[in-house]
CSV table of C-alpha atoms in Angstrom, one decimal:
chain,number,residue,atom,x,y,z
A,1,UNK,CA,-94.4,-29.1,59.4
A,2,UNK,CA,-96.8,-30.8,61.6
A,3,UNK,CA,-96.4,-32.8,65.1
A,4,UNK,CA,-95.0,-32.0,67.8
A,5,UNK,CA,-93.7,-28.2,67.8
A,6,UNK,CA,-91.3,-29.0,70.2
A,7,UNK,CA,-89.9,-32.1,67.9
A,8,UNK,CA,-88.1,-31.6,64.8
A,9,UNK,CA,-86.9,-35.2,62.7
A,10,UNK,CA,-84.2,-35.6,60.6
A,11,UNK,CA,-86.2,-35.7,57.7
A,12,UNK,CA,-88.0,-32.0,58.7
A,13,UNK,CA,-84.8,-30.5,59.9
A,14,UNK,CA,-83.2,-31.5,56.5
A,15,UNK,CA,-86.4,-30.2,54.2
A,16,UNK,CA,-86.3,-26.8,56.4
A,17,UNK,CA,-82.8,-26.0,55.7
A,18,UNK,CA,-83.2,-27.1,51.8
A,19,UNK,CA,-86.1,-24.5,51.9
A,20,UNK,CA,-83.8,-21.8,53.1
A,21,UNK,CA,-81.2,-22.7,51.1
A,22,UNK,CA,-83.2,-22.4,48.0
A,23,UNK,CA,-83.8,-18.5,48.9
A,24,UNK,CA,-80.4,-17.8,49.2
A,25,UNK,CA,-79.7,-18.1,52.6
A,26,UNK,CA,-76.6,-19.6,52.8
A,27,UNK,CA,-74.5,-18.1,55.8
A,28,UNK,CA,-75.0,-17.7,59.3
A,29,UNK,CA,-77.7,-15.3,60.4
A,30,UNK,CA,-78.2,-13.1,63.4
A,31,UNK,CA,-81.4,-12.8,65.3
A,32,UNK,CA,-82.0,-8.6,64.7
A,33,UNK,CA,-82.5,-7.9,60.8
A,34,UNK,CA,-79.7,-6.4,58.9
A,35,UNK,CA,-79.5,-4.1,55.8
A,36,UNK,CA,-77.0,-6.0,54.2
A,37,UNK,CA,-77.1,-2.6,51.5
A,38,UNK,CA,-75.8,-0.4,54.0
A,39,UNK,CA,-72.0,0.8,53.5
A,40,UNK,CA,-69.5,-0.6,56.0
A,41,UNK,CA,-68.8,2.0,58.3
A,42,UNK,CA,-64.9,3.1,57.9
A,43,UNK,CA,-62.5,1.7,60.6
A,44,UNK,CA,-60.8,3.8,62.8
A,45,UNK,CA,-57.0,2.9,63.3
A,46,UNK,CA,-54.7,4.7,65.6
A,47,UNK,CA,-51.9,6.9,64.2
A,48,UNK,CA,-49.4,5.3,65.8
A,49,UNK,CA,-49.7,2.0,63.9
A,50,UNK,CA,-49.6,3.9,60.6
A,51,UNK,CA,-46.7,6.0,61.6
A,52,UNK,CA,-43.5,4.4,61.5
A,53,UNK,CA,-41.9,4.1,64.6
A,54,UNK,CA,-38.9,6.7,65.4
A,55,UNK,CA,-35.6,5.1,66.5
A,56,UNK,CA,-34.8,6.2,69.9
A,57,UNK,CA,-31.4,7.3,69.5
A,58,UNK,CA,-30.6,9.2,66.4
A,59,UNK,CA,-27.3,8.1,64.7
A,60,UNK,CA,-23.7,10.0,66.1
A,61,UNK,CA,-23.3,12.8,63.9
A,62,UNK,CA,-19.5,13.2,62.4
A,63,UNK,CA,-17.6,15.2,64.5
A,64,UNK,CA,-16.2,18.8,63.9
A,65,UNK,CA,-12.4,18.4,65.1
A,66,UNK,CA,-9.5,16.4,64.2
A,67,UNK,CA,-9.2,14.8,68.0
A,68,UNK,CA,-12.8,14.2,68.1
A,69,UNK,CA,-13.3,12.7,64.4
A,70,UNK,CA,-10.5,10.5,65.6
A,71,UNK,CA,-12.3,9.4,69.0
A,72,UNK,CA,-15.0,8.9,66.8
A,73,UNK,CA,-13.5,6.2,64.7
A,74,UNK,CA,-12.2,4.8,67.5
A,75,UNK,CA,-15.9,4.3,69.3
A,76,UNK,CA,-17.8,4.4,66.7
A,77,UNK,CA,-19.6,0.9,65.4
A,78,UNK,CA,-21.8,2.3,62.7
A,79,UNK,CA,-19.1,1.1,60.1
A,80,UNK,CA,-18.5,-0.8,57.4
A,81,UNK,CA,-16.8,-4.0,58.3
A,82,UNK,CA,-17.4,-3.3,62.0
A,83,UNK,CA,-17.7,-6.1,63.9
A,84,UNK,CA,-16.7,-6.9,68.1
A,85,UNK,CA,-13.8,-8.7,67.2
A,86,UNK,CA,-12.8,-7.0,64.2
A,87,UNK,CA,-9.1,-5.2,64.1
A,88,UNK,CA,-9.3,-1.1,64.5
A,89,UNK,CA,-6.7,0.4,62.7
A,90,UNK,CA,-6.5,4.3,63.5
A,91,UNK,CA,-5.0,7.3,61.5
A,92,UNK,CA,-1.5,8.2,62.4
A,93,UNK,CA,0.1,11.8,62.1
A,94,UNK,CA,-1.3,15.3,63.0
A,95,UNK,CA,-3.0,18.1,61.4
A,96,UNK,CA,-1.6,20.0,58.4
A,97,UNK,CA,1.0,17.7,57.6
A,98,UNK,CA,3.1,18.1,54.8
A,99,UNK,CA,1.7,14.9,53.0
A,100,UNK,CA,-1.3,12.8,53.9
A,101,UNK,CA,-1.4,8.9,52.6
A,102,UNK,CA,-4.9,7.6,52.3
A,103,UNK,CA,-4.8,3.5,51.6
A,104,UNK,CA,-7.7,1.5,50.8
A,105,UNK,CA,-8.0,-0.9,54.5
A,106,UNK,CA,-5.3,-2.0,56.5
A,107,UNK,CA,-4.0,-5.5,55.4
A,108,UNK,CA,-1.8,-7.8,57.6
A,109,UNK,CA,1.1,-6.0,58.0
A,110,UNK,CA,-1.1,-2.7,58.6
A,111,UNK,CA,-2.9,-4.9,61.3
A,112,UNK,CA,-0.1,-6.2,63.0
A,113,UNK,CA,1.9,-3.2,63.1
A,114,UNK,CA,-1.3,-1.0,64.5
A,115,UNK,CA,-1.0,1.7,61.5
A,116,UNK,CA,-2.9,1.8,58.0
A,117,UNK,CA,0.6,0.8,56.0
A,118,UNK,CA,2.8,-1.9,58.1
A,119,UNK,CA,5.7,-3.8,57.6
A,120,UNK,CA,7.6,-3.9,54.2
A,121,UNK,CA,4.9,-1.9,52.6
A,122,UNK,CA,5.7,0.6,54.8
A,123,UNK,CA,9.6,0.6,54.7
A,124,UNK,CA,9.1,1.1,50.9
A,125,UNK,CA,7.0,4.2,51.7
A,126,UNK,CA,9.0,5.7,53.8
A,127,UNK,CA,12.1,5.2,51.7
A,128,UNK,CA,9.9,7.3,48.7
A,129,UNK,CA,8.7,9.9,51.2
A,130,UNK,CA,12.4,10.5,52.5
A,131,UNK,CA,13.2,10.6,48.2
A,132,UNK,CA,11.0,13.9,48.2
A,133,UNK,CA,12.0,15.5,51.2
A,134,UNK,CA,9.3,14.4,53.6
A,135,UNK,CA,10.1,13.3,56.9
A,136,UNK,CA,7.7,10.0,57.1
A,137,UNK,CA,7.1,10.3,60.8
A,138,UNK,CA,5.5,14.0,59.7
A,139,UNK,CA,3.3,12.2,57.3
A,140,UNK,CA,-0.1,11.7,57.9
A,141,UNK,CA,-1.5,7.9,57.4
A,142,UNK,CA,-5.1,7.1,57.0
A,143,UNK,CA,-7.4,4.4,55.7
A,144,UNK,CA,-10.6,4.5,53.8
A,145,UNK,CA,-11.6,1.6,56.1
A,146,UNK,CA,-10.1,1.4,59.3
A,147,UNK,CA,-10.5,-2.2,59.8
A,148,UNK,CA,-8.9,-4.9,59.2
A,149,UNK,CA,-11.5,-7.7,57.5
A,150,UNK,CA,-9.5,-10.5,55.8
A,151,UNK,CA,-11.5,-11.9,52.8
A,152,UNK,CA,-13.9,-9.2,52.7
A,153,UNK,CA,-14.0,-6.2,50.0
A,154,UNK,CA,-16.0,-3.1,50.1
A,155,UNK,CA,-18.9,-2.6,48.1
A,156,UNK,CA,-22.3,-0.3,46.7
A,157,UNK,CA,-22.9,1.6,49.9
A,158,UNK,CA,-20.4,0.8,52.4
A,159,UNK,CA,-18.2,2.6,49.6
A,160,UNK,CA,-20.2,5.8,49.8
A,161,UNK,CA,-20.5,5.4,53.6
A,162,UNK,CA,-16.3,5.4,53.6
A,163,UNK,CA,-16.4,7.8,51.1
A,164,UNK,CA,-18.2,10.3,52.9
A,165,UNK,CA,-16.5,10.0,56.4
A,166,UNK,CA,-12.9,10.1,54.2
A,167,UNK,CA,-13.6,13.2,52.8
A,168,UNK,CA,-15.0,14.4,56.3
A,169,UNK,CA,-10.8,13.2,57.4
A,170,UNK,CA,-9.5,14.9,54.9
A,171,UNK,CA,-11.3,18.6,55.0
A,172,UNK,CA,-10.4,17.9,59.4
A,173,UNK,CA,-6.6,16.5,58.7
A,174,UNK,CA,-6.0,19.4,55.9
A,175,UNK,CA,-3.1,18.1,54.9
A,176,UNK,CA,-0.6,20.2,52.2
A,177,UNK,CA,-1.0,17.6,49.5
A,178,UNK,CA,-2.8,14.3,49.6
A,179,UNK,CA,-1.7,10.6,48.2
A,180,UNK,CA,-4.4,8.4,47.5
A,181,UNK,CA,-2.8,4.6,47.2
A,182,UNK,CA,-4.9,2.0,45.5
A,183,UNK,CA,-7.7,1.4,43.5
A,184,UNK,CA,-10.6,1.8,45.9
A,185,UNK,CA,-9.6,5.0,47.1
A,186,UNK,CA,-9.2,6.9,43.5
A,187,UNK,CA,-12.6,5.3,42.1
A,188,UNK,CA,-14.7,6.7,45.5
A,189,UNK,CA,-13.0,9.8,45.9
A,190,UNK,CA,-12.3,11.3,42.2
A,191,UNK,CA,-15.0,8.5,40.1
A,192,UNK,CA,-12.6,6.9,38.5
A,193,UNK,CA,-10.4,3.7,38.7
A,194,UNK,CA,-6.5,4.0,39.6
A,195,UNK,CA,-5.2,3.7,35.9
A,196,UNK,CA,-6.9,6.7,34.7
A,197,UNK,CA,-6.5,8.7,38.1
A,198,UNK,CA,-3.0,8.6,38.3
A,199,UNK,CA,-0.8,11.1,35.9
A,200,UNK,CA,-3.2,14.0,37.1
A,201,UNK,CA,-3.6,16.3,39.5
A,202,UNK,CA,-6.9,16.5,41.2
A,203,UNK,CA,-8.5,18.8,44.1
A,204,UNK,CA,-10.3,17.1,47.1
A,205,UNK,CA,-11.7,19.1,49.7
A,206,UNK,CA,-9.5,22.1,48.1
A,207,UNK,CA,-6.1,20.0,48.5
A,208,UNK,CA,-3.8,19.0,45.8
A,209,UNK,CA,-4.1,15.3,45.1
A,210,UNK,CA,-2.5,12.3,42.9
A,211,UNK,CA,-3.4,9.0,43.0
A,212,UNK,CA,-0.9,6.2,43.0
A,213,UNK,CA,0.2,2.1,43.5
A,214,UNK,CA,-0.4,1.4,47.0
A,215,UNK,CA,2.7,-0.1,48.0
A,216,UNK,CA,2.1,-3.3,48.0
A,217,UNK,CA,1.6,-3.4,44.9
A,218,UNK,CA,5.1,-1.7,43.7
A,219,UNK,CA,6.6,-4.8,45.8
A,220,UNK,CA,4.5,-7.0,44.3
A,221,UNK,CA,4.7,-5.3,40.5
A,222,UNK,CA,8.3,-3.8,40.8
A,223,UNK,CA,7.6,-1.9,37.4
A,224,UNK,CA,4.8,0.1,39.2
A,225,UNK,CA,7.6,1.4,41.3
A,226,UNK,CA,8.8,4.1,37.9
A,227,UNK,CA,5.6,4.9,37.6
A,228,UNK,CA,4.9,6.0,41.5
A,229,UNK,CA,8.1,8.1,41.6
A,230,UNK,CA,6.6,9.7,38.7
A,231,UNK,CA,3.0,10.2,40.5
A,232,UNK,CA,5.2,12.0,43.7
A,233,UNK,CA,7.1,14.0,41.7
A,234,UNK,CA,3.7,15.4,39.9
A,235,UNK,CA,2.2,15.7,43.6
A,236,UNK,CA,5.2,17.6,44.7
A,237,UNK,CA,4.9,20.0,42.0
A,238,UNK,CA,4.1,23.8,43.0
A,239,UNK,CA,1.3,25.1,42.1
């Protein structure tokens, strides 16, 4: 290039780099040569970032006794609708009773009154339960969700969450015979909605079961009321 070694001008500096440029270098190089035909070497990476990482509680397993399965829903916040300030409705009645009444969730009367079927709804249920020789404080009430959640329906797999722990209720409760009331229970428990359920018998968890109005319903539909006496009788039926 000519000069002074130790003095590079503009115009030099700018015909070097052209020249290097027309070789094909055109990225940063490093001072020791490298075979750029070499394959990469593979990268190590620690099993514990590929592994996914294992909660360190496993969930509470359903209990295996009436008294604990009902502690458990008490405690227990891995459930649908669950939230701190949400309303906890628990299960009223003991084991092997007579009749067991499994509603859909508690609704404002339930709520208020601290039991799965409240207020009017539950005056008209006892009245039908006293019509087929059933004492209703000997009945045992339950709910597929035992809170309270205003606005809110169940859904995909909160269903087959509720399903799972009702049937769990039902094979601890083992009532004699077993009243579903609503919609939601008959189409998670037997797989299909309430107007084809009822007018059958069906078998959950080995026990006699009908499905019927929830009785709400009858007050709200008085006509329903004929067909519910009808789905008690057929419940009440031996076998």
């Amino acid at each position: 290039m000519g000069g002074d070694l130790n003095h590079v001008d503009t115009a030099e500096a700018a015909s070097a780099l052209a020249w290097w440029f027309d070789a094909g270098v055109d990225v940063a190089i490093q001072e020791q040569p490298r075979d750029w035909l070499k394959p990469a070497a593979a990268v190590s990476v620690a099993l514990d970032i590929l592994e996914p990482s294992v909660p360190q509680t496993a969930p509470r397993a359903i209990p295996e006794t009436l008294d604990l399965f009902r502690d458990w829903l008490r405690d227990e916040t891995d459930l649908p609708f669950f939230a701190p300030a949400s309303t906890r409705v628990l299960p009223v009645g003991q084991q092997g009773a007579a009749i067991m009444l499994l509603t859909d969730t508690p609704g404002v009367e339930g709520a208020a009154d601290g039991r799965p079927i409240g207020g009017d709804p539950w005056r008209l249920a006892q009245r039908m339960l006293a019509a087929i020789g059933i004492d209703p404080a000997a009945a045992y009430c339950a709910s597929f969700s035992c809170f309270h959640a205003t606005g809110t329906s169940l859904r995909g797999a909160e269903i087959e969450h509720c399903a799972d722990i009702a049937r769990r209720h039902i094979a601890l409760a083992r009532p004699k015979r077993l009243l579903l009331l609503g919609d939601v229970p008959a189409k998670a428990l037997l797989g299909k909605p309430l107007t084809a359920a009822r007018g059958h018998v069906h078998k959950l968890e080995g026990i006699r079961t009908v499905a019927t109005f929830h009785p709400a319903m009858m007050m709200k539909y008085p006509s329903n009321k004929e067909l519910a006496w009808a789905d008690l009788l057929l419940l009440m039926e031996d076998e």
